Coordinates of C-alpha atoms in Angstrom, one line a residue:
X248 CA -114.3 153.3 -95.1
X249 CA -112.6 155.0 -91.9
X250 CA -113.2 152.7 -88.9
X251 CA -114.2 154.2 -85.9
X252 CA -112.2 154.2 -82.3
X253 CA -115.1 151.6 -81.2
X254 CA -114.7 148.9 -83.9
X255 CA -111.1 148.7 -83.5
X256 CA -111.4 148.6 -80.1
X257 CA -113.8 145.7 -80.6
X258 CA -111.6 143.9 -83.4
X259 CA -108.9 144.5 -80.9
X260 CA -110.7 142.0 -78.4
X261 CA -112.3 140.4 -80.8
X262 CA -108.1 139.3 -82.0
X263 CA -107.1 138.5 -78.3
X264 CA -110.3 136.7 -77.4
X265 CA -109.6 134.3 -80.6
X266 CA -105.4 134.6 -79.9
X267 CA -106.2 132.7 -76.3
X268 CA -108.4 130.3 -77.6
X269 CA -106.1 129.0 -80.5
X270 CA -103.2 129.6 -77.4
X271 CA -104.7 126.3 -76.0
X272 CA -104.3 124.1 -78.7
X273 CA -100.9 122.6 -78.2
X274 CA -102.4 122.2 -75.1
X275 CA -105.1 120.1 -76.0
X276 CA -102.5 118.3 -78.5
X277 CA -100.6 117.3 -75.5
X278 CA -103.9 115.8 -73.5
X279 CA -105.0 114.4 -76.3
X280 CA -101.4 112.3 -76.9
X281 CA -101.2 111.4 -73.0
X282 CA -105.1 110.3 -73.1
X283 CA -104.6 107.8 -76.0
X284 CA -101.5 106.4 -74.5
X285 CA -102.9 105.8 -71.7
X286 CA -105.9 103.9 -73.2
X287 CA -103.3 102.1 -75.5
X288 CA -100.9 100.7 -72.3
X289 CA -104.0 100.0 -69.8
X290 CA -107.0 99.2 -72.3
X291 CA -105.2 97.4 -75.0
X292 CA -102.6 96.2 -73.9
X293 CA -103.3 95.5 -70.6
X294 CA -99.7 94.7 -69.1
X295 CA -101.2 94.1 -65.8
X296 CA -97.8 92.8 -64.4
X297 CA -96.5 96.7 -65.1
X298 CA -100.0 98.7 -64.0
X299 CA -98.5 99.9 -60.8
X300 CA -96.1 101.6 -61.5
X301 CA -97.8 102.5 -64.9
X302 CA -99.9 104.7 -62.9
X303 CA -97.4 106.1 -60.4
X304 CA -95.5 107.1 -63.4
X305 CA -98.7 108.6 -65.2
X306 CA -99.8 110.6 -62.0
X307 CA -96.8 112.0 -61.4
X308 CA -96.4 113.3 -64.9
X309 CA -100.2 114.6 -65.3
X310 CA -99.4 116.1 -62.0
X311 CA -96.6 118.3 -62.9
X312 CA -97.9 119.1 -65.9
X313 CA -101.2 120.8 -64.7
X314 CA -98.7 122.4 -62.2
X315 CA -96.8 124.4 -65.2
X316 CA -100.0 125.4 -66.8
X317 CA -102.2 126.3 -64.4
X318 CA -99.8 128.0 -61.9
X319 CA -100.2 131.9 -62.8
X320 CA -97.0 133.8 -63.5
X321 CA -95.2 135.4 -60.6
X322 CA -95.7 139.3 -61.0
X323 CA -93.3 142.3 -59.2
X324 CA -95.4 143.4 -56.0
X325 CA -96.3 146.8 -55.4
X326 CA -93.2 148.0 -54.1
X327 CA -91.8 148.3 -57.5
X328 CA -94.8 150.1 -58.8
X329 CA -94.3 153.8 -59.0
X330 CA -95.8 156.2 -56.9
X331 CA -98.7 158.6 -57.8
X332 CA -96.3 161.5 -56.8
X333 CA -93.3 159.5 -58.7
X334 CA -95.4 158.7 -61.8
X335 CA -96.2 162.3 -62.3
X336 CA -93.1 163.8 -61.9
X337 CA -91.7 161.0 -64.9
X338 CA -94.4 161.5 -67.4
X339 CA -94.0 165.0 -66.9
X340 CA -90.4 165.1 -67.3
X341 CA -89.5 165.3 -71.0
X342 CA -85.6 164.8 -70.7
X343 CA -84.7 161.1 -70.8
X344 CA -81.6 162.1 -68.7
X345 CA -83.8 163.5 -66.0
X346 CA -86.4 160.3 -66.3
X347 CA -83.5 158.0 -65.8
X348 CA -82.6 159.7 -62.6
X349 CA -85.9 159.6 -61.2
X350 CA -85.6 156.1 -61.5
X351 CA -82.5 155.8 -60.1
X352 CA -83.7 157.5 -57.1
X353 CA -86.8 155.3 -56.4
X354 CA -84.6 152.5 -57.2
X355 CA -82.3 153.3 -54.1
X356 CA -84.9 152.0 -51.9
X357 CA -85.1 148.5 -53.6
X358 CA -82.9 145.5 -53.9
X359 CA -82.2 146.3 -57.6
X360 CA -78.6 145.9 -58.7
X361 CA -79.4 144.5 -62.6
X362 CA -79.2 147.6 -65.6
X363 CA -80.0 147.7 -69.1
X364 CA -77.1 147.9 -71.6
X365 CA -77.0 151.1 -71.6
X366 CA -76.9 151.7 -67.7
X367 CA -80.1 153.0 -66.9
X368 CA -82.9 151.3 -64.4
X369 CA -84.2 148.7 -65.5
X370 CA -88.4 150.0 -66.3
X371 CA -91.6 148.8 -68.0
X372 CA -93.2 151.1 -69.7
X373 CA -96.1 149.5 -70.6
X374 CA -96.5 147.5 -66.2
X375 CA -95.5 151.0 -65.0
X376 CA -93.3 149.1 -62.6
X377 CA -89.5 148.8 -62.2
X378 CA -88.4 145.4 -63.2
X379 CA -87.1 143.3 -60.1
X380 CA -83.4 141.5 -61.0
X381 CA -83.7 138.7 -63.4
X382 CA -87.7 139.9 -64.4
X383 CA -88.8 140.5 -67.8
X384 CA -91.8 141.4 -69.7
X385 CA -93.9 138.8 -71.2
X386 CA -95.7 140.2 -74.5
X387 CA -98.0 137.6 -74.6
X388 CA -99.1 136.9 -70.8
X389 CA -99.1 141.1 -70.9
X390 CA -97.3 141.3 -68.1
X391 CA -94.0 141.1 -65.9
X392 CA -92.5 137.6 -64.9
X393 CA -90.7 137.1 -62.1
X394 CA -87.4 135.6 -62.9
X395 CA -89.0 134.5 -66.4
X396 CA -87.3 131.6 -68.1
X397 CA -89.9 131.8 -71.0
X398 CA -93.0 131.1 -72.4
X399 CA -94.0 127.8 -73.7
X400 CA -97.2 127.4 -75.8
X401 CA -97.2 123.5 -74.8
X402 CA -98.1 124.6 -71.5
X403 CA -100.0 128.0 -72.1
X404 CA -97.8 129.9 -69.4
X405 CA -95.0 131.7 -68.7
X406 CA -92.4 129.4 -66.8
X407 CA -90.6 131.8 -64.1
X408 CA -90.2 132.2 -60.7
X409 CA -93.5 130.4 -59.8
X410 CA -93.6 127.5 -61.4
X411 CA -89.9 126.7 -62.7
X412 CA -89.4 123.6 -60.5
X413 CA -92.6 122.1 -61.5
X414 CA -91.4 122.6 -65.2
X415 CA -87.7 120.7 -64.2
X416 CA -89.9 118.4 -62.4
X417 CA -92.5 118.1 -65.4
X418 CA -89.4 116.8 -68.0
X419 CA -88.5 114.7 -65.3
X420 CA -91.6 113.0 -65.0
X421 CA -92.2 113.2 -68.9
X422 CA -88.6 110.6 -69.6
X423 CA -89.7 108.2 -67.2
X424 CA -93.2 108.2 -68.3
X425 CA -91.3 107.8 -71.9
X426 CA -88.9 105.2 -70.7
X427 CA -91.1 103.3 -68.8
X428 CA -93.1 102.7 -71.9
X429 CA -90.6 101.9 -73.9
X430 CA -88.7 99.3 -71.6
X431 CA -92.0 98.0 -71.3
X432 CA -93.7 97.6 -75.0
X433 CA -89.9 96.8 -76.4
X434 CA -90.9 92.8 -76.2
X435 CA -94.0 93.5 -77.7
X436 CA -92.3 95.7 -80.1
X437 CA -90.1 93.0 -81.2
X438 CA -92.3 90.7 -81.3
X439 CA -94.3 92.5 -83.8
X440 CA -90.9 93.0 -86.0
X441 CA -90.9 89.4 -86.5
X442 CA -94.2 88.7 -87.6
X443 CA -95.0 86.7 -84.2
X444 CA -97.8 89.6 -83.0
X445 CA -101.3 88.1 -83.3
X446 CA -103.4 90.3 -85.5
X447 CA -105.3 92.6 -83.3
X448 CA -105.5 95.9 -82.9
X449 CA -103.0 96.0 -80.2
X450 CA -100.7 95.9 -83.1
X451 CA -101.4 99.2 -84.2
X452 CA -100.8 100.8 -80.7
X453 CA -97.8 98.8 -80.5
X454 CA -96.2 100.3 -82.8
X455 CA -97.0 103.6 -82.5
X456 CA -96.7 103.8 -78.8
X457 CA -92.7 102.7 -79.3
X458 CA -92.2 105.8 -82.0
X459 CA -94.0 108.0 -80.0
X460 CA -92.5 106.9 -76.7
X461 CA -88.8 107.2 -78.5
X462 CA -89.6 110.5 -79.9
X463 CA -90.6 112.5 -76.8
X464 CA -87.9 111.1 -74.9
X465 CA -85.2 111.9 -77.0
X466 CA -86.2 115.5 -77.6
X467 CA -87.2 115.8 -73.9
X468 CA -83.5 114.3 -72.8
X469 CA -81.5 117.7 -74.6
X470 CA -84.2 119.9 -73.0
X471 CA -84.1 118.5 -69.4
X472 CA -80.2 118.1 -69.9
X473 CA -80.0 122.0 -71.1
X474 CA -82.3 123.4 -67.8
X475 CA -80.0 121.0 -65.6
X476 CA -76.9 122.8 -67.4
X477 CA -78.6 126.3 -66.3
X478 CA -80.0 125.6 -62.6
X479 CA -76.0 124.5 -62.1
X480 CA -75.1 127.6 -63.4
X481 CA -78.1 129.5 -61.6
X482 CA -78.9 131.3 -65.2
X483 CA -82.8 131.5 -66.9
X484 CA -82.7 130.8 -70.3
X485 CA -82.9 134.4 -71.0
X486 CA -80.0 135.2 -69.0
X487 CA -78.1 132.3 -71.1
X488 CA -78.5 134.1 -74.4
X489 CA -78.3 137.8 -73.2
X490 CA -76.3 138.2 -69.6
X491 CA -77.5 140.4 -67.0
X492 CA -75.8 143.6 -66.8
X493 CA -74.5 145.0 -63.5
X494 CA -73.2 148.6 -62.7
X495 CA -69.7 146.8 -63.0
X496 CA -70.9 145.5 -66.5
X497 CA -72.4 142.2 -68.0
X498 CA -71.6 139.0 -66.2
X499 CA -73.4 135.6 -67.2
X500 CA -72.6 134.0 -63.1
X501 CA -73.2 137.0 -61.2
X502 CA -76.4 135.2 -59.7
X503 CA -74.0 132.1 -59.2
X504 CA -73.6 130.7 -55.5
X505 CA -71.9 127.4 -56.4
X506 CA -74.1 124.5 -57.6
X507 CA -74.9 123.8 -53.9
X508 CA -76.6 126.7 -53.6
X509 CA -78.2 127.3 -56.8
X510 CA -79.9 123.9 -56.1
X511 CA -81.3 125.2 -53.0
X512 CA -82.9 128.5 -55.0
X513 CA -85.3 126.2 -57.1
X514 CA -85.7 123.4 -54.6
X515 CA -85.4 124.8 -51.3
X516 CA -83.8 123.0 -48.3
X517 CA -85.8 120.3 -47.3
X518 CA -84.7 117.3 -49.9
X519 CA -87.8 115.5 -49.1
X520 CA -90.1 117.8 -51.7
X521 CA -87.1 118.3 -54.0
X522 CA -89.4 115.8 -56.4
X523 CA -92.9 116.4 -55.5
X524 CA -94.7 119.4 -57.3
X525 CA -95.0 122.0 -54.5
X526 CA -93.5 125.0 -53.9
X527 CA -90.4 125.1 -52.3
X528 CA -88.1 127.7 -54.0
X529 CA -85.9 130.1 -52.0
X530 CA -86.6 133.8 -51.5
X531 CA -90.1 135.6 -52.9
X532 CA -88.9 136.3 -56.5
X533 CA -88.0 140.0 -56.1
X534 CA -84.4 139.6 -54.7
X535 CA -81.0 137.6 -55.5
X536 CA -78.2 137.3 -54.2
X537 CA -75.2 138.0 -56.0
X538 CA -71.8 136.3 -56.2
X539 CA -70.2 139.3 -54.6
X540 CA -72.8 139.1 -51.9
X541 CA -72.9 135.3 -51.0
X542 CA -71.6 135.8 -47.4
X543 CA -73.7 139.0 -46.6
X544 CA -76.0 136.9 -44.6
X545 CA -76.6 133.5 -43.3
X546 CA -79.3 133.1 -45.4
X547 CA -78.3 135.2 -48.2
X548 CA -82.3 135.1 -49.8
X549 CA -82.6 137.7 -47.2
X550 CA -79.8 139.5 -46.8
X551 CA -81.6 142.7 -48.2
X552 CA -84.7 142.5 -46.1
X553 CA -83.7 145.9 -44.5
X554 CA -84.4 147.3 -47.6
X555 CA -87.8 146.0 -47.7
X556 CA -88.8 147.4 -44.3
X557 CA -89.3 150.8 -46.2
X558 CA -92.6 151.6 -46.9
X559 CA -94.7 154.8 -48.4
X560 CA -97.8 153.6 -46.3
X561 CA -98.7 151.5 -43.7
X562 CA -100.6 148.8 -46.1
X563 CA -97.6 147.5 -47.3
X564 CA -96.7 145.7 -44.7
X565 CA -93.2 143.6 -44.2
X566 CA -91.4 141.6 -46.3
X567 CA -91.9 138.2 -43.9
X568 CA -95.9 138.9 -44.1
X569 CA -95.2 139.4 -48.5
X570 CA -93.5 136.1 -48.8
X571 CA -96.1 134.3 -46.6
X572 CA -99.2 135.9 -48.8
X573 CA -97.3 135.1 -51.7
X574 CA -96.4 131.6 -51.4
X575 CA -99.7 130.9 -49.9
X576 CA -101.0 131.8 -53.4
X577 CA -98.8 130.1 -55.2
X578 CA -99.0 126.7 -53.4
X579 CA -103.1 127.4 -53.5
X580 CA -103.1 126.9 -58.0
X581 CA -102.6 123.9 -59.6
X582 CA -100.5 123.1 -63.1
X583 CA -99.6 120.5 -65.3
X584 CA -97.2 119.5 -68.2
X585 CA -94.8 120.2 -72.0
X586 CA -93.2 118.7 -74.3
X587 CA -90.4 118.8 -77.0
X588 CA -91.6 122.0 -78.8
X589 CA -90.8 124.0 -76.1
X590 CA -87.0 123.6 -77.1
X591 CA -87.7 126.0 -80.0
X592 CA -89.1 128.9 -78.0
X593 CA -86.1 129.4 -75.6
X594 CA -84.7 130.8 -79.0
X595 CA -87.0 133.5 -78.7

């Protein structure tokens, strides 16, 4: 039987709809792993010597992790959008030569310097947008990222420009929360080994709080030790695995400022809310400087802000009023936490 254009479209929705709900079950996993812990360490085992610090611990690494999944992806603003006018004359255009130079013209008015491998402007066909440096498209968000890192099912989000310190911040959190434990229960632990535990059921969460503890924490020590290896190096993990390609060619440190600098992009200047989950990052996500570029400016996040000044119509407005919208949003969401299993989706 033929199906007709309205029941696919139907089993089309019908297929995301059930795609976002099962998308928050590692999720749920997660919570559900934390929640128990946390009744194991205050309930049962109630090491009321360690509660304290227990809990500064615990809110710190609930805190972050409701950060990284409920902070929405940063996406290109509408300067990168195409024009009505611009957007005609490319999908009226049938010659990929003359397409690419359309885009090469709009692009002269942005602070794009990145290319695909073959040259060409960097566009989404499916946003309608041209990509800002270091933005890619996320097939499952369904959208463009802002400096996207990648996208981790254990927090249900794209991890990007928006929400990439919380996520550094979030393995942070997760060790100590995993080392705490451990240093913690090890007595207990031992205690158990040699048979001089009471029978109880504190035994049982004993135990199993020591694996789990150990487990999370070494997984989460080659993750956090990988993203400290790329904020030093000022790469995503994208841009690790496949460099960014200038007009001069592919370079993997042609976002690289030294590690002084790169430190700055992601935690901003005032050292004080380096480790407390707001946002802080340098610069609105749209522009980078480059290596070559460093010493344009005093504040080289804004050493293109000319080019911003540019606009088609007066509701754009300038690029000091963008950032202040833009990070008003972003501080305005909260987010929250991952785990070990995001190691295997940088590979993808």
């Amino acid at each position: 039987l033929r199906r007709g254009p309205f029941m696919e479209m139907a089993l089309s929705r019908g297929l995301r709809c059930c795609q976002r709900v099962f998308s928050w079950i590692p999720v749920l996993i997660i919570t559900a792993v934390v929640l128990w812990s946390y009744y194991a360490y205050v309930f049962e085992l109630c090491l009321s010597v360690y509660l304290l610090v227990f809990h500064v611990c615990f809110g710190m690494f609930s805190w972050t992790y409701w950060k990284s999944i409920f902070t929405p992806p940063a996406t290109p603003c509408k300067k990168f959008q195409l024009s009505y006018s611009d957007k005609q004359r490319y999908e009226m255009e049938e010659r990929p030569d003359a397409q690419k130079q359309i885009l090469v013209e709009i692009a002269k008015k942005l602070p794009i310097f990145t290319r695909t491998q073959s040259g060409a402007i960097r566009f989404c066909d499916r946003c309608q947008v041209l990509k800002p440096d270091r933005s890619h498209h996320c097939s499952v968000c369904e959208t463009c990222v802002l400096k996207m890192d990648h996208h981790c099912p254990w927090v249900n989000n794209c991890v990007g420009f928006s929400n990439y310190k919380f996520f550094l911040l979030f393995l942070a959190y997760s060790m100590l929360y995993c080392v705490f434990i451990t240093a913690t229960v090890l007595q207990y632990f031992l205690k158990f080994w040699v048979g001089d535990l009471p029978n109880g059921p504190a035994k049982f969460h004993i135990l199993f709080l020591m694996f789990v503890a150990l487990m999370f924490f070494v997984s989460l020590m080659f993750l956090f030790s990988y993203h400290c290896w790329l904020v030093a190096k000022n790469r995503s993990t994208l841009e690790a695995f496949s460099a960014p390609v200038f007009a001069s060619g592919p370079d993997r440190n042609g976002f690289s400022l030294g590690l002084h600098k790169n430190l700055l992009q992601v935690f901003g200047e005032d050292r004080k809310l380096w480790f407390i989950p707001v946002f802080t990052s340098q610069g609105n996500g749209h522009y980078f400087p480059l290596r070559s570029q460093s010493s344009e400016s005093h504040n080289p996040l804004l050493a293109n802000e000319d080019m911003w000044d540019e606009s088609d119509d007066g509701s754009e407005g300038s690029l000091g009023k963008f950032s202040f919208l833009f990070i008003t949003q972003i501080c305005s969401r909260n987010f929250f936490f991952k785990f070990f299993f995001s190691l295997h989706n940088h590979f993808h």
